mmCIF file of C-alpha atoms in Angstrom:
data_model
loop_
_atom_site.group_PDB
_atom_site.id
_atom_site.type_symbol
_atom_site.label_atom_id
_atom_site.label_comp_id
_atom_site.label_asym_id
_atom_site.label_seq_id
_atom_site.Cartn_x
_atom_site.Cartn_y
_atom_site.Cartn_z
ATOM 1 C CA MET C 1 -11.486 -14.218 31.509
ATOM 2 C CA LEU C 2 -8.021 -12.857 31.831
ATOM 3 C CA GLY C 3 -6.911 -13.550 28.256
ATOM 4 C CA HIS C 4 -9.749 -11.525 26.749
ATOM 5 C CA GLN C 5 -9.357 -8.253 28.604
ATOM 6 C CA PRO C 6 -8.667 -5.258 26.353
ATOM 7 C CA LYS C 7 -5.239 -3.678 26.356
ATOM 8 C CA ARG C 8 -5.105 -0.630 28.621
ATOM 9 C CA VAL C 9 -4.138 2.519 26.751
ATOM 10 C CA GLU C 10 -2.543 5.334 28.760
ATOM 11 C CA LYS C 11 -3.510 8.262 26.542
ATOM 12 C CA ILE C 12 -5.752 8.279 23.465
ATOM 13 C CA VAL C 13 -5.356 11.061 20.905
ATOM 14 C CA CYS C 14 -7.959 11.981 18.272
ATOM 15 C CA LYS C 15 -6.472 11.541 14.773
ATOM 16 C CA VAL C 16 -8.487 14.498 13.435
ATOM 17 C CA CYS C 17 -8.375 17.300 16.023
ATOM 18 C CA GLY C 18 -5.674 16.069 18.433
ATOM 19 C CA ALA C 19 -7.877 16.003 21.559
ATOM 20 C CA GLU C 20 -6.544 13.734 24.321
ATOM 21 C CA THR C 21 -8.277 11.516 26.872
ATOM 22 C CA ASP C 22 -7.503 8.559 29.079
ATOM 23 C CA ARG C 23 -11.040 7.102 28.813
ATOM 24 C CA PRO C 24 -11.335 4.845 25.753
ATOM 25 C CA GLU C 25 -15.148 4.857 25.941
ATOM 26 C CA ALA C 26 -15.161 8.578 25.053
ATOM 27 C CA PHE C 27 -13.571 7.902 21.636
ATOM 28 C CA PHE C 28 -14.505 5.797 18.596
ATOM 29 C CA LEU C 29 -12.045 3.407 16.967
ATOM 30 C CA VAL C 30 -12.232 3.813 13.179
ATOM 31 C CA THR C 31 -10.881 0.686 11.475
ATOM 32 C CA GLY C 32 -7.734 1.422 9.490
ATOM 33 C CA PHE C 33 -7.550 5.003 10.775
ATOM 34 C CA GLY C 34 -7.378 5.145 14.576
ATOM 35 C CA TYR C 35 -9.257 6.810 17.432
ATOM 36 C CA VAL C 36 -11.493 9.847 16.864
ATOM 37 C CA CYS C 37 -13.286 11.898 19.525
ATOM 38 C CA ARG C 38 -17.072 12.029 19.724
ATOM 39 C CA THR C 39 -17.410 15.408 17.965
ATOM 40 C CA CYS C 40 -15.110 14.389 15.095
ATOM 41 C CA GLY C 41 -16.796 10.971 14.886
ATOM 42 C CA LEU C 42 -20.207 12.555 14.341
ATOM 43 C CA GLN C 43 -18.994 14.773 11.483
ATOM 44 C CA PRO C 44 -20.250 13.746 8.040
ATOM 45 C CA VAL C 45 -17.710 12.540 5.467
ATOM 46 C CA SER C 46 -18.189 11.108 1.998
ATOM 47 C CA CYS C 47 -17.286 7.633 0.809
ATOM 48 C CA ASP C 48 -14.426 7.776 -1.723
ATOM 49 C CA VAL C 49 -15.963 4.955 -3.772
ATOM 50 C CA CYS C 50 -19.709 5.688 -4.060
ATOM 51 C CA GLY C 51 -19.896 9.254 -2.678
ATOM 52 C CA ALA C 52 -22.444 8.477 0.057
ATOM 53 C CA ARG C 53 -22.523 10.870 3.041
ATOM 54 C CA ILE C 54 -21.818 8.949 6.259
ATOM 55 C CA ARG C 55 -20.525 9.724 9.735
ATOM 56 C CA ARG C 56 -16.809 9.363 10.354
ATOM 57 C CA MET C 57 -17.379 6.862 13.196
ATOM 58 C CA THR C 58 -18.954 4.335 10.766
ATOM 59 C CA VAL C 59 -16.313 4.395 8.018
ATOM 60 C CA THR C 60 -13.478 2.005 7.300
ATOM 61 C CA VAL C 61 -10.217 3.214 5.820
ATOM 62 C CA PHE C 62 -9.109 0.541 3.362
ATOM 63 C CA ARG C 63 -6.040 0.923 1.108
ATOM 64 C CA GLY C 64 -5.939 4.626 1.907
ATOM 65 C CA LYS C 65 -9.548 5.341 0.880
ATOM 66 C CA ILE C 66 -12.609 6.035 3.032
ATOM 67 C CA HIS C 67 -15.259 3.333 2.509
ATOM 68 C CA CYS C 68 -18.841 3.026 3.695
ATOM 69 C CA LEU C 69 -19.862 -0.426 4.925
ATOM 70 C CA ALA C 70 -21.392 -1.525 1.606
ATOM 71 C CA CYS C 71 -18.341 -0.468 -0.425
ATOM 72 C CA TYR C 72 -15.971 -2.060 2.084
ATOM 73 C CA ARG C 73 -17.778 -5.397 1.778
ATOM 74 C CA SER C 74 -17.651 -5.327 -2.017
ATOM 75 C CA GLU C 75 -13.959 -4.309 -2.028
ATOM 76 C CA ARG C 76 -13.048 -7.160 0.316
ATOM 77 C CA GLU C 77 -14.996 -9.674 -1.775
ATOM 78 C CA LYS C 78 -13.339 -8.688 -5.029
ATOM 79 C CA GLY C 79 -9.934 -8.134 -3.412
ATOM 80 C CA GLU C 80 -8.578 -11.539 -4.310
ATOM 81 C CA LYS C 81 -4.911 -11.987 -3.494
ATOM 82 C CA ARG C 82 -4.125 -14.009 -6.613
ATOM 83 C CA LEU C 83 -5.763 -14.377 -10.024
ATOM 84 C CA THR C 84 -5.094 -16.766 -12.895
ATOM 85 C CA LYS C 85 -5.909 -16.208 -16.559
ATOM 86 C CA GLU C 86 -5.430 -18.408 -19.601
ATOM 87 C CA TYR C 87 -4.015 -17.166 -22.905
ATOM 88 C CA LEU C 88 -3.559 -18.827 -26.280
ATOM 89 C CA ALA C 89 -0.088 -18.177 -27.703
ATOM 90 C CA GLU C 90 2.341 -19.939 -30.039
ATOM 91 C CA SER C 91 5.532 -19.042 -28.128
ATOM 92 C CA ILE C 92 6.536 -17.955 -24.642
ATOM 93 C CA GLU C 93 7.511 -14.491 -25.922
ATOM 94 C CA GLU C 94 4.006 -13.971 -27.279
ATOM 95 C CA ALA C 95 2.489 -15.310 -24.038
ATOM 96 C CA VAL C 96 4.575 -12.900 -21.926
ATOM 97 C CA ARG C 97 3.614 -9.943 -24.132
ATOM 98 C CA THR C 98 -0.080 -10.856 -23.990
ATOM 99 C CA SER C 99 -0.130 -11.500 -20.247
ATOM 100 C CA LEU C 100 1.615 -8.187 -19.500
ATOM 101 C CA ALA C 101 -0.642 -6.233 -21.868
ATOM 102 C CA GLU C 102 -3.862 -7.761 -20.517
ATOM 103 C CA ALA C 103 -2.954 -7.717 -16.812
ATOM 104 C CA PRO C 104 -5.870 -6.832 -14.503
ATOM 105 C CA GLU C 105 -5.686 -3.379 -12.929
ATOM 106 C CA GLY C 106 -3.874 -3.392 -9.587
ATOM 107 C CA TYR C 107 -2.215 -6.774 -10.167
ATOM 108 C CA VAL C 108 1.368 -7.800 -11.037
ATOM 109 C CA LEU C 109 2.360 -10.778 -13.179
ATOM 110 C CA VAL C 110 4.212 -13.259 -10.943
ATOM 111 C CA GLY C 111 4.194 -16.451 -13.008
ATOM 112 C CA LEU C 112 3.574 -17.900 -16.440
ATOM 113 C CA LYS C 113 3.405 -21.607 -17.231
ATOM 114 C CA LEU C 114 2.245 -23.889 -19.986
ATOM 115 C CA LYS C 115 -1.069 -25.550 -19.207
ATOM 116 C CA TYR C 116 -0.868 -29.253 -18.477
ATOM 117 C CA SER C 117 -1.167 -31.393 -21.650
ATOM 118 C CA SER C 118 -1.336 -28.333 -23.918
ATOM 119 C CA LYS C 119 1.052 -26.803 -26.447
ATOM 120 C CA LYS C 120 -0.571 -23.394 -26.927
ATOM 121 C CA THR C 121 -2.471 -22.533 -23.734
ATOM 122 C CA TRP C 122 -0.540 -20.550 -21.134
ATOM 123 C CA ILE C 123 -1.620 -19.840 -17.551
ATOM 124 C CA ALA C 124 -0.639 -16.430 -16.168
ATOM 125 C CA GLU C 125 -0.699 -15.925 -12.407
ATOM 126 C CA TYR C 126 -1.174 -12.416 -11.009
ATOM 127 C CA GLU C 127 -0.790 -11.151 -7.444
ATOM 128 C CA ARG C 128 -2.323 -8.019 -5.940
ATOM 129 C CA GLU C 129 0.171 -5.156 -6.230
ATOM 130 C CA ASP C 130 0.124 -4.071 -2.565
ATOM 131 C CA ILE C 131 0.727 -7.636 -1.363
ATOM 132 C CA PHE C 132 3.498 -8.133 -3.927
ATOM 133 C CA ILE C 133 5.282 -4.934 -2.850
ATOM 134 C CA SER C 134 5.024 -5.704 0.870
ATOM 135 C CA ARG C 135 6.224 -9.273 0.333
ATOM 136 C CA CYS C 136 9.130 -8.337 -1.950
ATOM 137 C CA SER C 137 10.403 -5.226 -0.178
#
């Protein structure tokens, strides 16, 4: 099928040692990193999250860190784009202070509203920091 043929690459360069080839089957494609040659792909590296020793060809680079498959799955599952939390507060000033102080790590406060049919419950909406920066830059 013509629409499903892979894109032809003229020259592939190893991201680790700089070796060049024009045969894509001689190199591994590391997700989030790029192509690595066979010798560099077989080198052991350690996962930045759990410390497991794995081969470079089986890693995934996610948010600048090297992840093994198990850590990558767990990071993707908990990597929600948006979170909401509820806070009890008498005024909006107190709600803003509380929502900023208790913000989840790696998230930015993007909205605060009064819960429907409530006078003291506020809903804070947080967005992942990397998504917020890329969207607002």
